[in-house]
CSV table of C-alpha atoms in Angstrom, one decimal:
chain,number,residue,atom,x,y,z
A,1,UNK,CA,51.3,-18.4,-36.1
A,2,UNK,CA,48.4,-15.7,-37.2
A,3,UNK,CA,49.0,-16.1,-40.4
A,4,UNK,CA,48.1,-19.7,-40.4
A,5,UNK,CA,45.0,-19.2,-38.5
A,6,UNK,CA,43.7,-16.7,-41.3
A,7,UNK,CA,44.4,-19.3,-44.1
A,8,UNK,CA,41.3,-19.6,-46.7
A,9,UNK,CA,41.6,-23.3,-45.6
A,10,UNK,CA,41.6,-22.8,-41.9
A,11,UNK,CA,39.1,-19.8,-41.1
A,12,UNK,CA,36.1,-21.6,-43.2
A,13,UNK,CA,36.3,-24.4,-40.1
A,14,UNK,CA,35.1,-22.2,-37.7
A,15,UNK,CA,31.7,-21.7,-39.3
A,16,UNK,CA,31.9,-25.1,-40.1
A,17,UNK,CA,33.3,-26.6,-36.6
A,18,UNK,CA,29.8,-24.6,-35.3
A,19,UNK,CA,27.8,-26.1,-38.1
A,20,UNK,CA,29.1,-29.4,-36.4
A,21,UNK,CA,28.5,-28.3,-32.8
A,22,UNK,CA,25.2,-27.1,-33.2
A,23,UNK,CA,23.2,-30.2,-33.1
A,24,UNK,CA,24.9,-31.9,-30.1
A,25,UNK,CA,23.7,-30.0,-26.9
A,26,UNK,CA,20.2,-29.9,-28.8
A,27,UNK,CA,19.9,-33.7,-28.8
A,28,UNK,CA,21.9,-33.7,-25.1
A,29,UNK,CA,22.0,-30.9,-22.8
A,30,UNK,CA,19.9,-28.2,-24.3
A,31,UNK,CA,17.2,-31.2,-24.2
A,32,UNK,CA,17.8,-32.5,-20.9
A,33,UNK,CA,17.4,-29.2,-19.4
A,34,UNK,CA,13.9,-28.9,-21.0
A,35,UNK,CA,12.8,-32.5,-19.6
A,36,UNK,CA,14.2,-31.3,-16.5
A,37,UNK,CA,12.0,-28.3,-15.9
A,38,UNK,CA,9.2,-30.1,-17.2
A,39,UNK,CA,9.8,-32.7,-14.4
A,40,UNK,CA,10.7,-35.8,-16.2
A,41,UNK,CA,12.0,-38.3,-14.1
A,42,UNK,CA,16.3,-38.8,-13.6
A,43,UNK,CA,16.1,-42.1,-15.3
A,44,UNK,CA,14.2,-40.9,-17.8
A,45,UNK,CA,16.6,-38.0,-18.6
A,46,UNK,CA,19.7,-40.3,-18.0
A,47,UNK,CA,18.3,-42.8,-21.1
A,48,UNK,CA,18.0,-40.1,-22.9
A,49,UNK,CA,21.3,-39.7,-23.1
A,50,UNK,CA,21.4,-42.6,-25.6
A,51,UNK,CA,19.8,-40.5,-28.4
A,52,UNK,CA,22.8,-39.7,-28.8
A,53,UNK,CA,23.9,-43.2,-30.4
A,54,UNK,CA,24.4,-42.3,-34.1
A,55,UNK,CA,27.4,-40.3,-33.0
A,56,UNK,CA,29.1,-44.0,-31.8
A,57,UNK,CA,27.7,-45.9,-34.5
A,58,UNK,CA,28.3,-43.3,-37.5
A,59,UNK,CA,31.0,-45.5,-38.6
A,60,UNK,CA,29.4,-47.9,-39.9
A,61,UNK,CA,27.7,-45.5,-42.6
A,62,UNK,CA,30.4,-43.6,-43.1
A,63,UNK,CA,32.1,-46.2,-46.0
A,64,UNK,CA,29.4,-44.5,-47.8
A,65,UNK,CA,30.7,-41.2,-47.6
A,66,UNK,CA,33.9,-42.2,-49.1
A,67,UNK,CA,32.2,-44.2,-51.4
A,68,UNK,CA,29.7,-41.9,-53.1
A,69,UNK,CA,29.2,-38.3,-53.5
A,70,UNK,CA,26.2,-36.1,-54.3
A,71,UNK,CA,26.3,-34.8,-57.7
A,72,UNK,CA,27.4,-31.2,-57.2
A,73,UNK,CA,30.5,-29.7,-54.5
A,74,UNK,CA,32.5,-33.0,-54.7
A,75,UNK,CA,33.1,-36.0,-52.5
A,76,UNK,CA,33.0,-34.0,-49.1
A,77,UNK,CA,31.2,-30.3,-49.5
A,78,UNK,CA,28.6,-32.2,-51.6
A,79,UNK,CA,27.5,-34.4,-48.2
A,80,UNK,CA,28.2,-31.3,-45.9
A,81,UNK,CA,25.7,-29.3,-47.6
A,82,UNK,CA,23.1,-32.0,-47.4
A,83,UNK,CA,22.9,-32.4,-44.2
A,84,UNK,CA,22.9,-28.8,-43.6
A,85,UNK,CA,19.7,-28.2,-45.1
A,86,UNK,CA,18.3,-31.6,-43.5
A,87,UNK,CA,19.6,-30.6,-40.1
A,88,UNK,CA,18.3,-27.1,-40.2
A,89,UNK,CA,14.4,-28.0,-40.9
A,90,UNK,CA,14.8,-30.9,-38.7
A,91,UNK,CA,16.0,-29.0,-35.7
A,92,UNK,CA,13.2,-26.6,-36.1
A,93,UNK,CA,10.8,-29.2,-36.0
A,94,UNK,CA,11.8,-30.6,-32.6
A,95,UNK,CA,9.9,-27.2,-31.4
A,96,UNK,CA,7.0,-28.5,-32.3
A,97,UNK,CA,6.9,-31.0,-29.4
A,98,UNK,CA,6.9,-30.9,-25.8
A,99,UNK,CA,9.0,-33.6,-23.7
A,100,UNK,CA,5.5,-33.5,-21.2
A,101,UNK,CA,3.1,-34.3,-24.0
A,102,UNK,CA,5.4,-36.0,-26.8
A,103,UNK,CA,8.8,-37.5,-25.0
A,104,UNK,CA,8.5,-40.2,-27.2
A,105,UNK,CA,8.0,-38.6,-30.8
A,106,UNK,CA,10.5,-35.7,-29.8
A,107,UNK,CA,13.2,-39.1,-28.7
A,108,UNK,CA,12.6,-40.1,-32.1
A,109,UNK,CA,13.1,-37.0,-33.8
A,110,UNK,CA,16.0,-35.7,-31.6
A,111,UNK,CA,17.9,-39.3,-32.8
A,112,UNK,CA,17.2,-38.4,-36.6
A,113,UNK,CA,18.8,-35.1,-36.0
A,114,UNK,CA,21.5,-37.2,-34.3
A,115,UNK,CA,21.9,-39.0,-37.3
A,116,UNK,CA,22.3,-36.3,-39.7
A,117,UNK,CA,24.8,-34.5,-37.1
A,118,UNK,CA,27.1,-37.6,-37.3
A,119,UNK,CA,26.8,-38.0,-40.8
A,120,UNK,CA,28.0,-34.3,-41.2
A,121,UNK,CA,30.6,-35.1,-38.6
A,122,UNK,CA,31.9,-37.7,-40.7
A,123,UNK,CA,32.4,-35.4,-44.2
A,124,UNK,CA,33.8,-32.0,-41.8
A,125,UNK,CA,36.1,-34.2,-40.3
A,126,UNK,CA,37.0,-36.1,-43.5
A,127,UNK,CA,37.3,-32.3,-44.9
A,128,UNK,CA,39.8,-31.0,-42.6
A,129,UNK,CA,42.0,-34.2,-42.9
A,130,UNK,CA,42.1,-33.4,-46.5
A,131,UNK,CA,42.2,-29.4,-46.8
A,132,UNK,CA,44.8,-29.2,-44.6
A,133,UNK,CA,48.4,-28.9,-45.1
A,134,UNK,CA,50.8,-30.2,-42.3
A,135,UNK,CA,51.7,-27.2,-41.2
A,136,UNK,CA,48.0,-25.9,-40.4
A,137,UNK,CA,47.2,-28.9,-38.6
A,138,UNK,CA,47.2,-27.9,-34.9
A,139,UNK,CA,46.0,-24.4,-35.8
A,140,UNK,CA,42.8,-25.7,-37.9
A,141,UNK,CA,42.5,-28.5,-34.9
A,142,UNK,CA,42.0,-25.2,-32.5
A,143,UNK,CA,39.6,-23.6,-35.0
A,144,UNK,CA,37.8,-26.2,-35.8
A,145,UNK,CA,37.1,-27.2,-31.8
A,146,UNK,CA,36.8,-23.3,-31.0
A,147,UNK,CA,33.7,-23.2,-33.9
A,148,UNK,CA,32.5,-26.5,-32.3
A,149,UNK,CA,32.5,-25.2,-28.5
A,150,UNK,CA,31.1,-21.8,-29.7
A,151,UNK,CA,28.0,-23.9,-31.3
A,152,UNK,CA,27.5,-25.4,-27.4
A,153,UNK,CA,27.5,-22.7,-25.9
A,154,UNK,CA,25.2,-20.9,-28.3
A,155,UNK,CA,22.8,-24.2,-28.7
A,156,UNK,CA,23.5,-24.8,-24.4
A,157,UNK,CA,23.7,-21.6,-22.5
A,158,UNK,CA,22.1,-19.0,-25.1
A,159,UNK,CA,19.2,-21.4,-25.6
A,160,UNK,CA,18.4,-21.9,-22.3
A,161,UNK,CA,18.3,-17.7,-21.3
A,162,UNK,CA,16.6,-17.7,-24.7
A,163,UNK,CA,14.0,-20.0,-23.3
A,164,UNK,CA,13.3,-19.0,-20.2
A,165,UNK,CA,13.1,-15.5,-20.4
A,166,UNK,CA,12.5,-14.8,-24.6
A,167,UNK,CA,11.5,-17.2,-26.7
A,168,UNK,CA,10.3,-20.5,-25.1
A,169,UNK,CA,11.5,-23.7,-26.2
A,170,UNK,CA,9.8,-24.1,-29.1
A,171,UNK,CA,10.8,-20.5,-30.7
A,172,UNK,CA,14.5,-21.6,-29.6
A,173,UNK,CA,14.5,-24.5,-31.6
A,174,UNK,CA,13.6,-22.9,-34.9
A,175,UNK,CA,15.8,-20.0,-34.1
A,176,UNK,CA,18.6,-22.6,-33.8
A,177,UNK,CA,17.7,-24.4,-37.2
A,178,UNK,CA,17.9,-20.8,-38.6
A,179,UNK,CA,21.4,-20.9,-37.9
A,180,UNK,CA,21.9,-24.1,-39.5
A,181,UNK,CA,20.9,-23.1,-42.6
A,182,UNK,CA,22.9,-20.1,-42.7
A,183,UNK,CA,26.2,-22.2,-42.1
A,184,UNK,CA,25.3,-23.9,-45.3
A,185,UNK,CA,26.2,-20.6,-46.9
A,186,UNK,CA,29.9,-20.9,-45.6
A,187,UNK,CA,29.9,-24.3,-47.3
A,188,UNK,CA,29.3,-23.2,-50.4
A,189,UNK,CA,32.5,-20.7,-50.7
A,190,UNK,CA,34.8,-23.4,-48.7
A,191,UNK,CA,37.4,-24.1,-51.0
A,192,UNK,CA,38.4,-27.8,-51.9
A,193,UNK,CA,41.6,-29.9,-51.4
A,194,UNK,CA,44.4,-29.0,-53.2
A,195,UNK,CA,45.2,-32.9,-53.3
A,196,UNK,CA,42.0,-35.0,-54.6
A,197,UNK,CA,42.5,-38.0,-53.2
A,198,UNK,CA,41.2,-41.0,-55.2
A,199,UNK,CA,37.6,-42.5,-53.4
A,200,UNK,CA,37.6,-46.6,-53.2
A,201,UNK,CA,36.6,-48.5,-56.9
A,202,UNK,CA,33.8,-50.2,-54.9
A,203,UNK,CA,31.7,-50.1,-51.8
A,204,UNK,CA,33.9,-53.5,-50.3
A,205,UNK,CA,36.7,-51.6,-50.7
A,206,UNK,CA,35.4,-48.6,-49.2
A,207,UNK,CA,34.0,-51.1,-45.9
A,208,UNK,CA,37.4,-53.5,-46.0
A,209,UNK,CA,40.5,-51.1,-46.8
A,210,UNK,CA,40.1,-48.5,-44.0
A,211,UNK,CA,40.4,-51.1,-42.0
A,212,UNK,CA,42.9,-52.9,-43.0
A,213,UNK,CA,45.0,-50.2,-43.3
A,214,UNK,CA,44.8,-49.0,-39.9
A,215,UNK,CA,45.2,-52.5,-38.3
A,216,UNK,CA,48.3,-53.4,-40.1
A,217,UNK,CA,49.8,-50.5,-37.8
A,218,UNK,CA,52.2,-51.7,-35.0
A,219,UNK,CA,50.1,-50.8,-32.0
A,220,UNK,CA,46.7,-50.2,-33.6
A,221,UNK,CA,44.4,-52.0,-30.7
A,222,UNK,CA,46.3,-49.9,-28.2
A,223,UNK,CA,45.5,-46.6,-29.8
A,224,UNK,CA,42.0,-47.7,-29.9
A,225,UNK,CA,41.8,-48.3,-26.1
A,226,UNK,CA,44.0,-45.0,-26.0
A,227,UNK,CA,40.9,-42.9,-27.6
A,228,UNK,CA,38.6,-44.6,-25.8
A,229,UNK,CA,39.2,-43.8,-22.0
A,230,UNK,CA,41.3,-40.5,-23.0
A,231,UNK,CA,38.2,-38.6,-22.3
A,232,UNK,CA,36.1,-41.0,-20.3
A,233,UNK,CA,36.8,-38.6,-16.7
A,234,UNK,CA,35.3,-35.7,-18.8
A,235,UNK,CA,32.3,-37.3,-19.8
A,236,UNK,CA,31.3,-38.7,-16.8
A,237,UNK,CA,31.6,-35.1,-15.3
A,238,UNK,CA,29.5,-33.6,-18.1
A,239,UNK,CA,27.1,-36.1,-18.6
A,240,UNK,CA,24.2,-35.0,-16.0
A,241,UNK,CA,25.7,-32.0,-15.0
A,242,UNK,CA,23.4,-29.1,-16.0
A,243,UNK,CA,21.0,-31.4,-14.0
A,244,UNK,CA,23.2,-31.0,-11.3
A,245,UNK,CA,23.5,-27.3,-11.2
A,246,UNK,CA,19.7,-26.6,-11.9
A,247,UNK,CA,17.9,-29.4,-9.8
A,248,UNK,CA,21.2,-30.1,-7.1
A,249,UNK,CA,23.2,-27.0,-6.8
A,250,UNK,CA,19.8,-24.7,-7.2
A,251,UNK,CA,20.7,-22.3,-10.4
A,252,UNK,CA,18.0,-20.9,-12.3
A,253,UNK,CA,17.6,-21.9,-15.9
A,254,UNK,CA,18.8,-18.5,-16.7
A,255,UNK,CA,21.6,-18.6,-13.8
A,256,UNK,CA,22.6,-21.5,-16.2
A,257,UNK,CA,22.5,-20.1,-19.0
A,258,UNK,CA,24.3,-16.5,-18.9
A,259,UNK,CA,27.1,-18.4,-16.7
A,260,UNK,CA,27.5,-20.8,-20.0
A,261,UNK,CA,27.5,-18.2,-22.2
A,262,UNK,CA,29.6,-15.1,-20.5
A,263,UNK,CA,32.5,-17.6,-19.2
A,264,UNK,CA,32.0,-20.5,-21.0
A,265,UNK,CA,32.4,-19.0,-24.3
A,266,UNK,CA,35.5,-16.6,-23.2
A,267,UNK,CA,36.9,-19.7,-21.6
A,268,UNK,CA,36.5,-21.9,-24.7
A,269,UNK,CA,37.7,-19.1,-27.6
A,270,UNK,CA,40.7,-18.8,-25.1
A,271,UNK,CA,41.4,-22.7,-25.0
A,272,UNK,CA,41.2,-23.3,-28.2
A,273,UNK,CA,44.0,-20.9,-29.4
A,274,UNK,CA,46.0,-21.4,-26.7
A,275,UNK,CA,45.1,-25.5,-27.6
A,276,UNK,CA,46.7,-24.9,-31.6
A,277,UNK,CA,49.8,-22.7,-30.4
A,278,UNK,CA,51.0,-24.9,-27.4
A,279,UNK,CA,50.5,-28.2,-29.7
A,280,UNK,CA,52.6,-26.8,-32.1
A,281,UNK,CA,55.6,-25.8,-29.5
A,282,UNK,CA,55.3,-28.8,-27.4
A,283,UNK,CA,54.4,-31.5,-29.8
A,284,UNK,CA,51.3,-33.8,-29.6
A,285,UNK,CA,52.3,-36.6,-26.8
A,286,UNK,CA,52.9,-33.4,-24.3
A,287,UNK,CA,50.3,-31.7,-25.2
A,288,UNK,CA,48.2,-34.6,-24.7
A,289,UNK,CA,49.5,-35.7,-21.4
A,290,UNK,CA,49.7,-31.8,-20.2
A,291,UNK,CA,46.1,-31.2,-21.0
A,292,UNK,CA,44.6,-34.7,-20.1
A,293,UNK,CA,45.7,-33.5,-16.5
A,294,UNK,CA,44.3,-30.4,-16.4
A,295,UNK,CA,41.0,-32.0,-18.4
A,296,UNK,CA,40.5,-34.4,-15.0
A,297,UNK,CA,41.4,-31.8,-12.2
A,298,UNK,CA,39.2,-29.5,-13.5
A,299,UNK,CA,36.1,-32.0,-12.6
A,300,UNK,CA,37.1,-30.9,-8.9
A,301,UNK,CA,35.2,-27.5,-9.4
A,302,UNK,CA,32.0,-29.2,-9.8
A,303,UNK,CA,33.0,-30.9,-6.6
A,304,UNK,CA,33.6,-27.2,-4.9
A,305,UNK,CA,29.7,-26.3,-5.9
A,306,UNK,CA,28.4,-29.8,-4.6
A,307,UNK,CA,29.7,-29.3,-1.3
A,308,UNK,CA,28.8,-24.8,-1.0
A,309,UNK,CA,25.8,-24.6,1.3
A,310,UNK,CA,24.5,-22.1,-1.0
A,311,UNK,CA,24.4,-21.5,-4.9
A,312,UNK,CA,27.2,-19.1,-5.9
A,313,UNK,CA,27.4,-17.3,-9.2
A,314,UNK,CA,31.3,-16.9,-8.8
A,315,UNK,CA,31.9,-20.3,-7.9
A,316,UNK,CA,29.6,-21.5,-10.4
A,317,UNK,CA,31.3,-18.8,-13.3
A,318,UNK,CA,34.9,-20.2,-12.5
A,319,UNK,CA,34.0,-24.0,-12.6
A,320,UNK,CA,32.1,-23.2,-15.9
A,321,UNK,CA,35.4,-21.3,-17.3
A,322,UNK,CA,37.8,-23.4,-16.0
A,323,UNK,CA,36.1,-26.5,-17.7
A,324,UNK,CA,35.4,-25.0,-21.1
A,325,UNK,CA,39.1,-23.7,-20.7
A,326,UNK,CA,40.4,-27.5,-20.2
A,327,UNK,CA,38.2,-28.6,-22.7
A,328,UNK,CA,39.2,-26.7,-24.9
A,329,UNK,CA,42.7,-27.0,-25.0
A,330,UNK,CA,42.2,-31.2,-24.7
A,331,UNK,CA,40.2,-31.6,-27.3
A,332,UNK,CA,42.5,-29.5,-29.8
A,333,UNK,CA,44.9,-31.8,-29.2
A,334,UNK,CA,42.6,-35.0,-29.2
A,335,UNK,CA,41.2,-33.9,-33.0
A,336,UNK,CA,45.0,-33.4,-34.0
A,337,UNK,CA,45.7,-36.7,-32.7
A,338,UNK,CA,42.5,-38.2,-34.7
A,339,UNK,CA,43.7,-36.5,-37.9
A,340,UNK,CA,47.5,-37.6,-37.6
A,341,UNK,CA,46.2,-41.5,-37.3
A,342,UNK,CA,44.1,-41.2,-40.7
A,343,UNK,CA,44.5,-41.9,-44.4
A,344,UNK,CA,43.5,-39.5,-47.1
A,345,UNK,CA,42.0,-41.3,-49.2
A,346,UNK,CA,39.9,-43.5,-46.4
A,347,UNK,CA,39.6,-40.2,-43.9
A,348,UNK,CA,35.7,-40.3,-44.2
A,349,UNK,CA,35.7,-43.6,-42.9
A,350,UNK,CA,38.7,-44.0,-40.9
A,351,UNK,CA,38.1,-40.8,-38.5
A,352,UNK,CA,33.9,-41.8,-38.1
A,353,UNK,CA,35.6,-44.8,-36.8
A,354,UNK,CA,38.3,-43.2,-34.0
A,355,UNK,CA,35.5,-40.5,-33.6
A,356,UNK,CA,32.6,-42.9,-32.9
A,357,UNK,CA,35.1,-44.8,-30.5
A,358,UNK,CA,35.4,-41.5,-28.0
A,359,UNK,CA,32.0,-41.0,-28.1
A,360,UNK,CA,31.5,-44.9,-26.4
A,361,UNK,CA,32.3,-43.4,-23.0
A,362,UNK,CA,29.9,-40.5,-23.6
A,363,UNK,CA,27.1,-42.4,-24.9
A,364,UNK,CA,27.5,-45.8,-23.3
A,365,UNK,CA,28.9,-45.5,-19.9
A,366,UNK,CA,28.7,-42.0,-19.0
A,367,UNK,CA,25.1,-41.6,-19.7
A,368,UNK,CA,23.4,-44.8,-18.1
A,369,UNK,CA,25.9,-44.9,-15.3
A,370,UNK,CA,26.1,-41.5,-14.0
A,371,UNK,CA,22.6,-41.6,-11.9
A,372,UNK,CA,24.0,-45.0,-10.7
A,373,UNK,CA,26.7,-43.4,-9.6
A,374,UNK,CA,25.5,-40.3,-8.0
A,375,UNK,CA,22.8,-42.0,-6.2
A,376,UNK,CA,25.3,-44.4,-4.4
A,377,UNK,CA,28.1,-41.8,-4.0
A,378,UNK,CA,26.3,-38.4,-3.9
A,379,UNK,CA,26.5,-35.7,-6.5
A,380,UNK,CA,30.5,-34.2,-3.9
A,381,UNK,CA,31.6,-38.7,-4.3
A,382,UNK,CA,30.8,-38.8,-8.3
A,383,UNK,CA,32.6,-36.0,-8.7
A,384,UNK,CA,35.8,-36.7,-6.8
A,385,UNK,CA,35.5,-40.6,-8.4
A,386,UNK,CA,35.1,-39.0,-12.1
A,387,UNK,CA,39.1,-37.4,-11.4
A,388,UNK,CA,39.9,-41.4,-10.9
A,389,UNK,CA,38.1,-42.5,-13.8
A,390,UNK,CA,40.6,-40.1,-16.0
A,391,UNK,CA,43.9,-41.9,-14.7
A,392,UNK,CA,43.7,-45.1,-17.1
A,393,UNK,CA,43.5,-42.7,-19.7
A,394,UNK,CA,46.7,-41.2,-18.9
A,395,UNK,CA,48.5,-44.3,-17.8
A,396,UNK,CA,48.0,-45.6,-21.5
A,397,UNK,CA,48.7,-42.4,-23.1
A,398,UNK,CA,52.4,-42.6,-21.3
A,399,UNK,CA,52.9,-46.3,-22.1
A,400,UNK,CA,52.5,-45.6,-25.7
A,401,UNK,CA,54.6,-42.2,-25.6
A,402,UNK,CA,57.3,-43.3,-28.5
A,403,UNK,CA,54.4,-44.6,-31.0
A,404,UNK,CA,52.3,-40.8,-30.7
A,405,UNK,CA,55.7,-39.3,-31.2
A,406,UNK,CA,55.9,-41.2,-34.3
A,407,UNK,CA,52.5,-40.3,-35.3
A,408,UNK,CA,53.7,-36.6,-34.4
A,409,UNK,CA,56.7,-37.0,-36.8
């Protein structure tokens, strides 16, 4: 199983899967932290939560992607490099605002750098479904979610200690568009597909065919609903919850931040191997069901530091680990799951579309609803109900056990 992880098609997707990762927790958490401290109101921070739209909606541009290509590095390393170099000055520019003075204009820009982070979203994930053999599948899953954990924890944790005690915000955010650009380097040596698919003749067939193809599948609507509340428990628990710990549980930014990045990132490079080399002993519908369990008790930790009388950096370092951990290994086997349901030559389009459909629970419901929530219930009853919100999730995924076997097959 080394061997595989060491593959000149699988190691290039853990620069890449942090390429990918970067941009969310600056347009989510790493941002919501810095309206927090600068004492924008809950409802304020929970709306902004819907910056994060473009990840949902990205599938309604992504026809293009499989359509056209830039004129150099092919259909999908052509449109990764672009919005690289996009992404990179355009996260450095968000440091030139101030969520106190400019909430507005720094909304507007953090939703541009949304859309180019789904847009790159949608050629990396089209580029793994092509560059990888069968075989590699569940170990470049693990990479490729490893690489995309690492980039939260770096863009999350490390840029909140880097705020608070080195940099300030605004020195953060270029630091982190530095980083952008030098993933763009990794892009450039990536190698391309040993299989060129062909792209759609014309831009209808590129909007209809995807489509098509993917409903004439026995059980298609059902998958849909499947990827829709497979993670809906986790994002609910996520969604508000480095408000929680800093204005609730009473962490320091920094408390935050080093817990994020000491345990967080062990817990996440640990899940995500573990994540490739279970899936490929136990097969995808185990996997699935095995780590969608441990994905909704794990919310229970936050429940443990809602209820302590007083902040606890070992409470708070296990929840942290045990989450990343869970996370880890769930969405390994979510993006193999994602991969297995699409077709070559429509992957651009096809995976934007399953991809933009987990990200309705984040986006949609998690984000608007949570403050509802945890002002009727309390931060100790949200937590507790967000385990309860993961069971439909799991009841589907065991109703449709023999069609994800098939998939698997």
């Amino acid at each position: 199983m080394s061997r595989v992880y060491t593959s000149p098609r699988v190691l290039p997707l853990l620069i890449l899967g942090f390429a990918s990762g970067l941009p969310l927790a600056l347009v989510s958490g790493t941002l919501q932290a810095w309206a927090t401290v600068e004492n924008i109101s809950l409802t304020e921070i929970g709306f902004l939560t819907l910056v994060g739209s473009a990840y949902t909606l990205k599938f309604l541009w992504a026809p293009l992607i499989d359509r056209y290509a830039p004129p150099f590095m092919g259909r999908r390393r052509g449109w990764i490099l672009v919005t690289q170099l996009l992404l990179a000055a355009s996260i450095a520019a968000m440091g030139l605002f101030s969520p106190s003075v400019n909430l507005t204009a720094l909304a507007l820009l953090a939703v541009w750098v949304a859309f180019l982070s789904a847009t790159q979203d949608i050629a990396f994930d089209a580029y793994c479904t092509d560059v990888l053999q069968a075989h590699e599948r569940a170990a470049g899953a693990a990479v490729k979610v490893m690489g995309y954990r690492i980039a939260m924890i770096v863009s999350g944790g490390l840029a909140l200690i880097l705020a608070d005690r080195w940099l300030g915000w605004s020195n953060t955010y270029f630091l982190m568009g530095g980083f952008m650009a030098l993933c763009a380097l990794v892009t450039l040596i990536s190698p391309d597909p040993q299989e060129q698919s062909r792209p759609p003749r014309s831009l209808s067939e590129a909007v209809v065919a995807p489509l098509a193809d993917f409903f004439s599948r026995p059980g298609a609507w059902s998958i849909l609903a499947l990827i829709v509340l497979y993670k809906l428990g986790d994002a609910f628990a996520g969604a508000l919850s480095t408000t929680f710990l800093i204005r609730a549980a009473g962490f320091t930014l920094s408390e935050v931040g080093t817990i994020n990045k000491v345990f967080g990132l062990a817990a996440t490079v640990i899940g995500a191997l573990m994540g490739g080399a279970i899936m490929a002993r136990l097969g995808l519908y185990r996997a699935l069901m095995i780590f969608g369990i441990l994905q909704a008790v794990s919310n229970l930790g936050y429940w443990l530091i809602a209820i302590e009388p007083a902040p606890s950096m070992w409470l708070m370092g296990f929840v942290v680990g045990l989450e990343n951990l869970c996370g880890g290994l769930g969405t390994a086997a979510f993006v193999a799951l994602l991969m297995a349901l699409c077709n070559r030559t429509y992957s651009a389009t096809q995976f934007a579309l399953l991809s933009a459909l987990s990200a309705v629970g984040r986006t949609y419901l998690a984000g608007p609803l949570t403050p509802v929530l945890v002002e009727s219930l309390g931060w100790p009853g949200f937590f507790i109900c967000t385990v309860f919100i993961a069971v439909p999730g799991l009841l589907m995924l065991r109703c449709y056990r023999s069609l994800i076997q098939q998939l698997d097959a």
